Short mmCIF file of C-alpha atoms in Angstrom, two decimals:
data_model
loop_
_atom_site.label_atom_id
_atom_site.label_comp_id
_atom_site.label_asym_id
_atom_site.label_seq_id
_atom_site.Cartn_x
_atom_site.Cartn_y
_atom_site.Cartn_z
CA UNK A 1 -45.23 47.99 -29.95
CA UNK A 2 -42.57 49.79 -27.92
CA UNK A 3 -45.21 52.18 -26.51
CA UNK A 4 -47.27 49.22 -25.47
CA UNK A 5 -44.41 47.55 -23.82
CA UNK A 6 -43.56 50.70 -21.88
CA UNK A 7 -47.21 50.88 -20.63
CA UNK A 8 -47.01 47.24 -19.60
CA UNK A 9 -43.80 47.79 -17.69
CA UNK A 10 -45.43 50.72 -15.79
CA UNK A 11 -48.44 48.65 -14.95
CA UNK A 12 -46.34 45.74 -13.61
CA UNK A 13 -44.27 48.07 -11.36
CA UNK A 14 -47.48 49.54 -9.96
CA UNK A 15 -48.91 46.17 -9.04
CA UNK A 16 -45.66 45.11 -7.54
CA UNK A 17 -45.34 48.15 -5.31
CA UNK A 18 -49.05 47.68 -4.26
CA UNK A 19 -48.49 43.96 -3.35
CA UNK A 20 -45.44 44.93 -1.13
CA UNK A 21 -47.08 47.75 0.77
CA UNK A 22 -50.40 46.07 1.85
CA UNK A 23 -50.13 43.70 4.76
CA UNK A 24 -51.82 40.27 4.64
CA UNK A 25 -54.72 39.40 7.02
CA UNK A 26 -54.20 35.73 8.16
CA UNK A 27 -57.06 33.94 9.73
CA UNK A 28 -57.03 30.53 7.98
CA UNK A 29 -54.87 27.34 7.98
CA UNK A 30 -51.45 27.41 6.26
CA UNK A 31 -49.98 23.90 6.58
CA UNK A 32 -48.38 24.45 9.95
CA UNK A 33 -47.76 20.76 10.59
CA UNK A 34 -45.62 20.24 7.45
CA UNK A 35 -41.96 19.94 8.29
CA UNK A 36 -39.59 22.26 6.30
CA UNK A 37 -37.97 20.81 3.21
CA UNK A 38 -40.68 18.09 2.86
CA UNK A 39 -40.88 18.66 -0.83
CA UNK A 40 -43.87 19.45 -3.14
CA UNK A 41 -45.31 16.02 -2.50
CA UNK A 42 -46.37 17.14 1.10
CA UNK A 43 -48.69 19.79 -0.42
CA UNK A 44 -51.46 20.24 -2.96
CA UNK A 45 -49.97 22.14 -5.91
CA UNK A 46 -52.63 21.93 -8.57
CA UNK A 47 -55.76 24.17 -8.77
CA UNK A 48 -58.36 25.05 -11.34
CA UNK A 49 -60.08 28.46 -11.66
CA UNK A 50 -63.06 30.04 -13.36
CA UNK A 51 -63.73 33.70 -13.91
CA UNK A 52 -65.91 36.26 -15.65
CA UNK A 53 -65.33 39.93 -16.36
CA UNK A 54 -65.28 42.88 -18.81
CA UNK A 55 -62.90 42.90 -21.78
CA UNK A 56 -62.27 46.38 -23.27
CA UNK A 57 -60.10 48.44 -25.61
CA UNK A 58 -60.62 51.58 -23.46
CA UNK A 59 -60.94 50.46 -19.80
CA UNK A 60 -57.52 51.47 -18.46
CA UNK A 61 -54.72 51.73 -21.04
CA UNK A 62 -56.97 52.17 -24.08
CA UNK A 63 -54.48 51.01 -26.78
CA UNK A 64 -54.53 52.67 -30.17
CA UNK A 65 -58.34 52.21 -30.51
CA UNK A 66 -59.92 55.02 -32.40
CA UNK A 67 -63.42 54.07 -31.28
CA UNK A 68 -63.85 56.35 -28.32
CA UNK A 69 -67.12 54.85 -26.90
CA UNK A 70 -66.64 51.49 -25.23
CA UNK A 71 -69.72 49.21 -25.02
CA UNK A 72 -69.69 46.79 -21.99
CA UNK A 73 -69.52 43.09 -22.96
CA UNK A 74 -68.97 39.85 -21.21
CA UNK A 75 -65.84 37.85 -20.97
CA UNK A 76 -65.03 34.51 -19.35
CA UNK A 77 -62.01 32.41 -18.44
CA UNK A 78 -60.63 29.08 -17.21
CA UNK A 79 -57.24 28.37 -15.73
CA UNK A 80 -55.24 25.30 -14.64
CA UNK A 81 -52.26 26.10 -12.42
CA UNK A 82 -49.39 24.12 -10.89
CA UNK A 83 -47.78 25.88 -7.91
CA UNK A 84 -44.02 25.03 -8.43
CA UNK A 85 -42.76 26.67 -5.21
CA UNK A 86 -44.43 28.83 -2.48
CA UNK A 87 -43.99 32.05 -4.56
CA UNK A 88 -44.20 30.96 -8.19
CA UNK A 89 -46.56 28.83 -10.33
CA UNK A 90 -47.24 28.02 -13.95
CA UNK A 91 -50.72 28.54 -15.34
CA UNK A 92 -52.48 27.47 -18.55
CA UNK A 93 -55.21 29.99 -19.22
CA UNK A 94 -58.13 30.28 -21.61
CA UNK A 95 -60.10 33.56 -22.18
CA UNK A 96 -62.91 34.26 -24.47
CA UNK A 97 -65.69 36.84 -25.09
CA UNK A 98 -66.34 39.99 -27.17
CA UNK A 99 -65.17 43.60 -27.31
CA UNK A 100 -67.37 46.28 -28.73
CA UNK A 101 -67.03 49.96 -29.46
CA UNK A 102 -68.29 52.83 -31.61
CA UNK A 103 -67.63 56.51 -32.09
CA UNK A 104 -69.49 59.50 -30.43
CA UNK A 105 -69.19 63.16 -29.81
CA UNK A 106 -66.88 65.12 -32.12
CA UNK A 107 -65.30 62.06 -33.74
CA UNK A 108 -67.75 60.79 -36.43
CA UNK A 109 -65.65 57.98 -37.72
CA UNK A 110 -62.30 56.10 -37.67
CA UNK A 111 -60.05 56.01 -40.69
CA UNK A 112 -57.64 53.20 -41.47
CA UNK A 113 -54.40 53.72 -43.41
CA UNK A 114 -56.22 53.11 -46.73
CA UNK A 115 -58.68 56.01 -46.06
CA UNK A 116 -61.70 53.88 -45.34
CA UNK A 117 -64.07 55.14 -42.57
CA UNK A 118 -65.78 53.19 -39.87
CA UNK A 119 -68.29 53.93 -37.14
CA UNK A 120 -68.40 50.81 -34.95
CA UNK A 121 -66.76 47.45 -34.38
CA UNK A 122 -67.25 44.18 -32.37
CA UNK A 123 -64.55 41.54 -32.04
CA UNK A 124 -65.15 37.92 -30.84
CA UNK A 125 -62.06 36.34 -29.48
CA UNK A 126 -60.58 33.10 -27.98
CA UNK A 127 -57.13 33.18 -26.34
CA UNK A 128 -54.92 30.56 -24.96
CA UNK A 129 -51.71 31.38 -23.07
CA UNK A 130 -49.08 29.80 -20.73
CA UNK A 131 -48.22 32.13 -17.87
CA UNK A 132 -45.91 32.48 -14.96
CA UNK A 133 -47.60 33.57 -11.74
CA UNK A 134 -45.46 35.31 -9.13
CA UNK A 135 -46.94 35.60 -5.50
CA UNK A 136 -45.90 38.84 -3.91
CA UNK A 137 -45.45 39.12 -0.13
CA UNK A 138 -46.55 35.44 0.44
CA UNK A 139 -45.02 35.14 3.88
CA UNK A 140 -46.60 37.01 6.75
CA UNK A 141 -44.08 37.70 9.53
CA UNK A 142 -46.78 39.29 11.80
CA UNK A 143 -49.38 36.45 11.82
CA UNK A 144 -49.20 32.66 11.48
CA UNK A 145 -52.05 32.37 8.99
CA UNK A 146 -52.14 33.51 5.34
CA UNK A 147 -55.47 34.72 3.92
CA UNK A 148 -54.71 37.46 1.38
CA UNK A 149 -52.28 37.03 -1.53
CA UNK A 150 -51.14 39.54 -4.21
CA UNK A 151 -49.79 38.23 -7.45
CA UNK A 152 -48.25 39.19 -10.83
CA UNK A 153 -48.57 37.19 -14.00
CA UNK A 154 -47.11 37.26 -17.51
CA UNK A 155 -46.63 34.89 -20.40
CA UNK A 156 -47.18 34.10 -24.02
CA UNK A 157 -50.03 32.63 -26.12
CA UNK A 158 -52.22 32.84 -29.19
CA UNK A 159 -55.38 34.83 -29.74
CA UNK A 160 -58.00 33.97 -32.42
CA UNK A 161 -60.29 36.86 -33.21
CA UNK A 162 -63.09 37.72 -35.70
CA UNK A 163 -63.62 41.53 -35.90
CA UNK A 164 -66.71 42.91 -37.59
CA UNK A 165 -66.74 46.66 -38.56
CA UNK A 166 -69.56 49.02 -39.65
CA UNK A 167 -68.69 51.44 -42.37
CA UNK A 168 -69.39 55.15 -42.53
CA UNK A 169 -71.89 55.85 -45.28
CA UNK A 170 -71.71 59.67 -45.55
CA UNK A 171 -69.18 62.18 -46.95
CA UNK A 172 -66.63 61.70 -49.63
CA UNK A 173 -65.63 58.07 -48.86
CA UNK A 174 -68.71 55.87 -48.39
CA UNK A 175 -67.99 52.23 -47.52
CA UNK A 176 -69.96 48.99 -47.28
CA UNK A 177 -72.36 48.57 -44.42
CA UNK A 178 -70.21 45.98 -42.61
CA UNK A 179 -67.32 43.58 -43.08
CA UNK A 180 -65.59 40.92 -41.07
CA UNK A 181 -62.67 38.53 -41.28
CA UNK A 182 -60.84 35.87 -39.17
CA UNK A 183 -57.34 36.09 -37.86
CA UNK A 184 -54.88 35.04 -35.26
CA UNK A 185 -51.74 36.44 -33.64
CA UNK A 186 -49.27 35.98 -30.90
CA UNK A 187 -50.29 37.74 -27.63
CA UNK A 188 -48.36 38.53 -24.46
CA UNK A 189 -50.73 38.85 -21.38
CA UNK A 190 -49.31 40.89 -18.42
CA UNK A 191 -51.26 41.60 -15.24
CA UNK A 192 -51.78 41.09 -11.58
CA UNK A 193 -54.47 40.70 -8.93
CA UNK A 194 -55.35 39.71 -5.42
CA UNK A 195 -56.80 36.41 -3.94
CA UNK A 196 -58.83 36.03 -0.80
CA UNK A 197 -58.71 32.54 0.94
CA UNK A 198 -62.23 31.47 1.69
CA UNK A 199 -61.37 27.85 2.86
CA UNK A 200 -58.78 25.09 2.55
CA UNK A 201 -60.03 24.43 -0.99
CA UNK A 202 -61.59 27.70 -2.39
CA UNK A 203 -60.22 31.15 -2.95
CA UNK A 204 -61.83 34.40 -4.35
CA UNK A 205 -59.81 35.92 -7.15
CA UNK A 206 -59.83 39.50 -8.61
CA UNK A 207 -57.40 40.47 -11.30
CA UNK A 208 -56.60 42.63 -14.38
CA UNK A 209 -54.67 41.69 -17.54
CA UNK A 210 -53.43 43.73 -20.32
CA UNK A 211 -53.06 41.59 -23.51
CA UNK A 212 -50.50 42.89 -26.10
CA UNK A 213 -51.22 41.48 -29.54
CA UNK A 214 -48.59 41.19 -32.37
CA UNK A 215 -51.01 42.54 -34.88
CA UNK A 216 -52.74 45.81 -35.72
CA UNK A 217 -56.20 44.72 -36.73
CA UNK A 218 -57.88 43.37 -33.48
CA UNK A 219 -60.65 46.00 -33.85
CA UNK A 220 -61.01 45.34 -37.56
CA UNK A 221 -59.40 48.61 -38.59
CA UNK A 222 -55.69 48.39 -39.68
CA UNK A 223 -53.82 51.42 -38.22
CA UNK A 224 -50.33 50.14 -39.03
CA UNK A 225 -47.60 50.56 -37.66
CA UNK A 226 -49.51 50.77 -34.39
CA UNK A 227 -50.23 47.34 -32.69
CA UNK A 228 -53.37 46.23 -30.76
CA UNK A 229 -53.95 45.35 -27.20
CA UNK A 230 -57.03 44.84 -25.03
CA UNK A 231 -57.72 44.66 -21.33
CA UNK A 232 -59.59 42.15 -19.12
CA UNK A 233 -60.72 42.99 -15.65
CA UNK A 234 -62.28 39.89 -13.89
CA UNK A 235 -63.32 38.08 -10.73
CA UNK A 236 -63.82 34.36 -10.07
CA UNK A 237 -63.18 31.37 -7.88
CA UNK A 238 -60.19 29.14 -7.70
CA UNK A 239 -60.47 25.55 -6.35
CA UNK A 240 -57.48 23.59 -4.92
CA UNK A 241 -57.06 19.90 -6.10
CA UNK A 242 -55.69 17.00 -4.15
CA UNK A 243 -56.14 15.24 -0.83
CA UNK A 244 -57.91 16.93 1.96
CA UNK A 245 -55.19 16.02 4.40
CA UNK A 246 -52.63 18.09 2.54
CA UNK A 247 -52.36 21.94 2.66
CA UNK A 248 -52.22 24.09 -0.42
CA UNK A 249 -48.68 25.15 -1.21
CA UNK A 250 -49.63 28.67 -2.30
CA UNK A 251 -51.25 29.43 1.04
CA UNK A 252 -48.73 27.69 3.43
CA UNK A 253 -46.40 29.82 5.57
CA UNK A 254 -43.03 28.05 5.54
CA UNK A 255 -41.83 30.33 8.55
CA UNK A 256 -44.53 28.73 10.75
CA UNK A 257 -43.31 25.24 9.86
CA UNK A 258 -39.81 26.10 10.69
CA UNK A 259 -40.91 27.57 14.08
CA UNK A 260 -43.09 24.57 14.85
CA UNK A 261 -40.29 22.06 14.20
CA UNK A 262 -37.91 24.12 16.43
CA UNK A 263 -40.40 24.26 19.26
CA UNK A 264 -41.20 20.53 19.03
CA UNK A 265 -37.58 19.58 19.16
CA UNK A 266 -37.02 22.00 22.09
CA UNK A 267 -39.82 20.41 24.03
CA UNK A 268 -38.62 16.83 23.22
CA UNK A 269 -35.08 17.70 24.50
CA UNK A 270 -36.43 19.36 27.56
CA UNK A 271 -38.60 16.40 28.43
CA UNK A 272 -35.66 14.04 27.80
CA UNK A 273 -33.47 16.13 30.29
CA UNK A 274 -36.25 16.15 32.94
CA UNK A 275 -36.83 12.38 32.57
CA UNK A 276 -33.15 11.78 32.90
CA UNK A 277 -32.90 14.00 35.95
CA UNK A 278 -35.83 12.12 37.61
CA UNK A 279 -34.17 8.87 36.83
CA UNK A 280 -30.86 9.95 38.30
CA UNK A 281 -32.62 11.14 41.54
CA UNK A 282 -34.39 7.84 41.86
CA UNK A 283 -31.15 5.84 41.30
CA UNK A 284 -29.44 7.91 43.97
CA UNK A 285 -32.34 7.30 46.49
CA UNK A 286 -32.40 3.61 45.74
CA UNK A 287 -28.63 3.24 46.19
CA UNK A 288 -28.83 4.96 49.62
CA UNK A 289 -31.63 2.65 50.74
CA UNK A 290 -29.72 -0.34 49.49
CA UNK A 291 -26.59 0.46 51.39
CA UNK A 292 -28.63 1.06 54.54
CA UNK A 293 -30.43 -2.29 54.44
CA UNK A 294 -27.70 -4.43 52.91
CA UNK A 295 -27.03 -6.44 56.09
CA UNK A 296 -30.56 -7.83 56.55
CA UNK A 297 -30.66 -8.75 52.93
CA UNK A 298 -27.74 -11.16 53.06
CA UNK A 299 -28.64 -13.64 55.83
CA UNK A 300 -29.91 -17.16 54.60
CA UNK A 301 -30.56 -19.46 57.69
CA UNK A 302 -31.81 -22.48 55.82
CA UNK A 303 -29.33 -22.29 52.99
CA UNK A 304 -31.95 -22.38 50.22
CA UNK A 305 -30.50 -19.28 48.49
CA UNK A 306 -33.32 -17.02 49.48
CA UNK A 307 -32.35 -14.36 52.16
CA UNK A 308 -34.46 -14.62 55.39
CA UNK A 309 -35.96 -11.09 54.66
CA UNK A 310 -37.68 -12.55 51.56
CA UNK A 311 -38.11 -16.17 52.63
CA UNK A 312 -41.73 -17.02 53.24
CA UNK A 313 -41.04 -20.66 53.99
CA UNK A 314 -38.15 -20.66 56.50
CA UNK A 315 -36.57 -24.04 57.45
CA UNK A 316 -36.77 -25.59 54.03
CA UNK A 317 -34.84 -29.00 54.12
CA UNK A 318 -31.49 -29.09 52.35
CA UNK A 319 -31.60 -30.01 48.72
CA UNK A 320 -35.16 -28.99 48.06
CA UNK A 321 -35.60 -26.62 45.07
CA UNK A 322 -37.45 -23.33 46.03
CA UNK A 323 -38.99 -20.49 44.24
CA UNK A 324 -38.13 -16.85 44.60
CA UNK A 325 -40.09 -16.70 47.92
CA UNK A 326 -38.19 -19.64 49.44
CA UNK A 327 -41.13 -22.11 49.13
CA UNK A 328 -40.60 -25.59 47.65
CA UNK A 329 -41.40 -25.72 43.91
CA UNK A 330 -44.20 -28.10 42.78
CA UNK A 331 -43.19 -31.26 41.07
CA UNK A 332 -43.12 -30.73 37.25
CA UNK A 333 -45.48 -32.80 35.17
CA UNK A 334 -44.21 -34.88 32.30
CA UNK A 335 -43.87 -32.69 29.23
CA UNK A 336 -46.70 -33.03 26.71
CA UNK A 337 -45.88 -33.83 23.09
CA UNK A 338 -45.78 -30.72 20.85
CA UNK A 339 -48.69 -30.43 18.42
CA UNK A 340 -47.53 -29.08 15.09
CA UNK A 341 -49.59 -26.27 13.60
CA UNK A 342 -48.99 -25.26 10.07
CA UNK A 343 -49.35 -21.83 8.49
CA UNK A 344 -52.10 -21.88 5.83
CA UNK A 345 -52.67 -19.50 2.93
CA UNK A 346 -55.68 -18.14 4.75
CA UNK A 347 -53.42 -17.40 7.78
CA UNK A 348 -51.04 -15.49 5.39
CA UNK A 349 -54.03 -13.48 3.90
CA UNK A 350 -54.97 -12.30 7.43
CA UNK A 351 -51.44 -10.99 7.89
CA UNK A 352 -51.37 -9.36 4.40
CA UNK A 353 -54.62 -7.65 5.10
CA UNK A 354 -53.19 -6.28 8.44
CA UNK A 355 -50.07 -4.96 6.60
CA UNK A 356 -52.23 -3.35 3.94
CA UNK A 357 -54.52 -1.57 6.38
CA UNK A 358 -51.84 -0.55 8.97
CA UNK A 359 -51.45 3.23 9.31
CA UNK A 360 -49.87 5.52 11.89
CA UNK A 361 -50.31 9.21 12.77
CA UNK A 362 -47.85 11.27 10.88
CA UNK A 363 -44.40 11.09 12.42
CA UNK A 364 -45.71 9.06 15.39
CA UNK A 365 -46.13 5.48 16.54
CA UNK A 366 -49.85 5.89 17.29
CA UNK A 367 -51.91 3.40 15.24
CA UNK A 368 -54.92 4.85 13.47
CA UNK A 369 -58.29 3.38 14.53
CA UNK A 370 -59.28 1.94 11.17
CA UNK A 371 -56.35 -0.45 11.36
CA UNK A 372 -57.68 -2.09 14.64
CA UNK A 373 -60.05 -4.68 12.99
CA UNK A 374 -57.37 -6.33 10.84
CA UNK A 375 -54.84 -6.29 13.74
CA UNK A 376 -57.41 -8.02 15.93
CA UNK A 377 -57.73 -10.82 13.43
CA UNK A 378 -53.91 -11.32 13.59
CA UNK A 379 -54.15 -11.37 17.44
CA UNK A 380 -56.82 -14.08 17.27
CA UNK A 381 -54.70 -16.09 14.96
CA UNK A 382 -51.77 -15.99 17.44
CA UNK A 383 -53.95 -16.97 20.30
CA UNK A 384 -55.75 -19.80 18.54
CA UNK A 385 -52.79 -21.43 16.75
CA UNK A 386 -50.00 -20.30 19.09
CA UNK A 387 -48.01 -18.91 16.17
CA UNK A 388 -44.91 -16.71 16.55
CA UNK A 389 -44.58 -13.43 14.90
CA UNK A 390 -41.77 -11.10 13.92
CA UNK A 391 -42.43 -7.40 13.48
CA UNK A 392 -39.90 -5.33 11.53
CA UNK A 393 -40.37 -1.52 11.28
CA UNK A 394 -38.88 0.52 8.43
CA UNK A 395 -38.84 4.23 7.43
CA UNK A 396 -37.74 6.35 4.42
CA UNK A 397 -34.60 8.56 4.68
CA UNK A 398 -36.35 11.80 5.60
CA UNK A 399 -34.89 12.95 9.03
CA UNK A 400 -31.88 11.80 11.01
CA UNK A 401 -30.66 8.17 11.10
CA UNK A 402 -31.22 8.06 14.91
CA UNK A 403 -34.84 9.53 14.67
CA UNK A 404 -35.75 7.07 11.93
CA UNK A 405 -34.34 4.08 13.80
CA UNK A 406 -36.23 5.15 16.91
CA UNK A 407 -39.55 5.70 15.09
CA UNK A 408 -39.37 2.29 13.26
CA UNK A 409 -38.73 0.54 16.58
CA UNK A 410 -41.49 2.38 18.35
CA UNK A 411 -44.01 1.54 15.57
CA UNK A 412 -43.07 -2.10 15.73
CA UNK A 413 -43.46 -2.10 19.51
CA UNK A 414 -46.80 -0.26 19.19
CA UNK A 415 -48.19 -3.12 16.98
CA UNK A 416 -46.81 -5.65 19.47
CA UNK A 417 -48.53 -3.91 22.44
CA UNK A 418 -51.82 -3.92 20.64
CA UNK A 419 -51.54 -7.64 19.85
CA UNK A 420 -50.64 -8.42 23.42
CA UNK A 421 -53.63 -6.38 24.64
CA UNK A 422 -55.83 -8.71 22.62
CA UNK A 423 -54.42 -11.77 24.29
CA UNK A 424 -51.39 -12.65 22.24
CA UNK A 425 -48.36 -14.15 24.02
CA UNK A 426 -45.67 -11.48 24.37
CA UNK A 427 -42.87 -14.06 24.39
CA UNK A 428 -43.91 -15.11 20.85
CA UNK A 429 -43.79 -11.73 19.38
CA UNK A 430 -40.38 -10.01 18.33
CA UNK A 431 -40.48 -6.35 17.56
CA UNK A 432 -37.42 -4.78 15.76
CA UNK A 433 -36.73 -1.49 14.09
CA UNK A 434 -34.36 -1.08 11.13
CA UNK A 435 -34.97 2.62 10.35
CA UNK A 436 -33.98 3.62 6.84
CA UNK A 437 -31.34 0.89 6.30
CA UNK A 438 -33.52 -1.61 4.33
CA UNK A 439 -35.48 0.37 1.67
CA UNK A 440 -37.58 -1.54 -0.88
CA UNK A 441 -37.99 1.41 -3.24
CA UNK A 442 -36.11 4.63 -4.15
CA UNK A 443 -36.19 7.41 -1.59
CA UNK A 444 -35.98 10.01 -4.39
CA UNK A 445 -39.74 10.07 -5.08
CA UNK A 446 -42.70 10.49 -2.79
CA UNK A 447 -44.17 7.14 -3.95
CA UNK A 448 -40.98 5.33 -3.15
CA UNK A 449 -40.63 7.00 0.30
CA UNK A 450 -44.23 6.01 1.04
CA UNK A 451 -43.47 2.32 0.14
CA UNK A 452 -40.40 2.38 2.45
CA UNK A 453 -42.53 3.53 5.49
CA UNK A 454 -43.82 0.10 6.56
CA UNK A 455 -44.05 -2.65 9.24
CA UNK A 456 -43.41 -6.11 8.01
CA UNK A 457 -45.04 -9.19 9.56
CA UNK A 458 -43.39 -12.61 9.43
CA UNK A 459 -45.61 -15.40 10.72
CA UNK A 460 -44.11 -18.77 11.73
#
């Protein structure tokens, strides 16, 4: 077992050095839009893989196998993996197939520790193991997109195997024609490989695993104290699970996310500075013009409170009420009695549907198009029944307090603007933002934060 562990350590070191030397070629998406420290909920972390390959006792490391002629056989596998962080995941793996071999050349048979002789074997096996998967060189500092990924894997599991051996029927120690038995043992798989990203959801996977077995009869011939191990070289496909709107965590480049956030904030601050400078220049120009023309704006010949410069009806008799242009106001009609309109359950359903369907672009106050229809029904309700509406915007606690307060206010104002554009009375709509101050669920989970990102409608 010590010899096998030494070989495994050398193999792991070789794959690690290989993964560090080769540069990645990045030409696919990597979740650039995700803000840093958004948590695993912002990514797709689960994936499922299938593979096929060649299991062997002689392919690379050989093991203690005395059968010197390997016969190619088929193997297959299935894996389910959760990417815990960018560089590390946990995988539940299943492998099955058959390993075959015989003797040729100058070695006519294999002898076990009891003196029995054998000429060939075939072993059927099924293996289940839990493995850690370490992604090597997952961040590309030369390009923005990740497309190639090297990895190491290792873990622990159980292998169930049924070896069948063919006896040697000549010489001094003849044996039976064939014999078989069933057994199981602990197994330690160690290996590595490389993945090629084909699309947002599919990757091509090539790998090699050496499986060290805590037993000495995997090939049906006990050669105690030596222990058994077999290799598995494979190729297959890996499919990412989850929403199409989320990037895969294992392919994302966190450096790009940090850069994008910095550049976005830099542009926002520069735009704010430019806007403030333009506003200051305009104020200065307006003040100069006001001081230059102050005299002609103060004369009021008819005493109606409107300076002559703006008075379109000069000479208004004293005591007559005038409008802003200096013209007499029309006589007001007698007020009409108010007609009471009540909020019905159907009206409340229209509002609930609008809240349910309301969605914004990520981190913005832009209403998504599929929300328009339910908002138009709310606008029709406000127009037809002359209701009043209060809009209250809320966010989760991700980001600064000022940014969250501003975003919640902007989203409420965006809904108000849409309703006004459809004919609603702006004086009957109040839009307020509360930021992260009024959560309705915990901000410690992705589901709770999603519930806290909302705009509440109050109809009265």
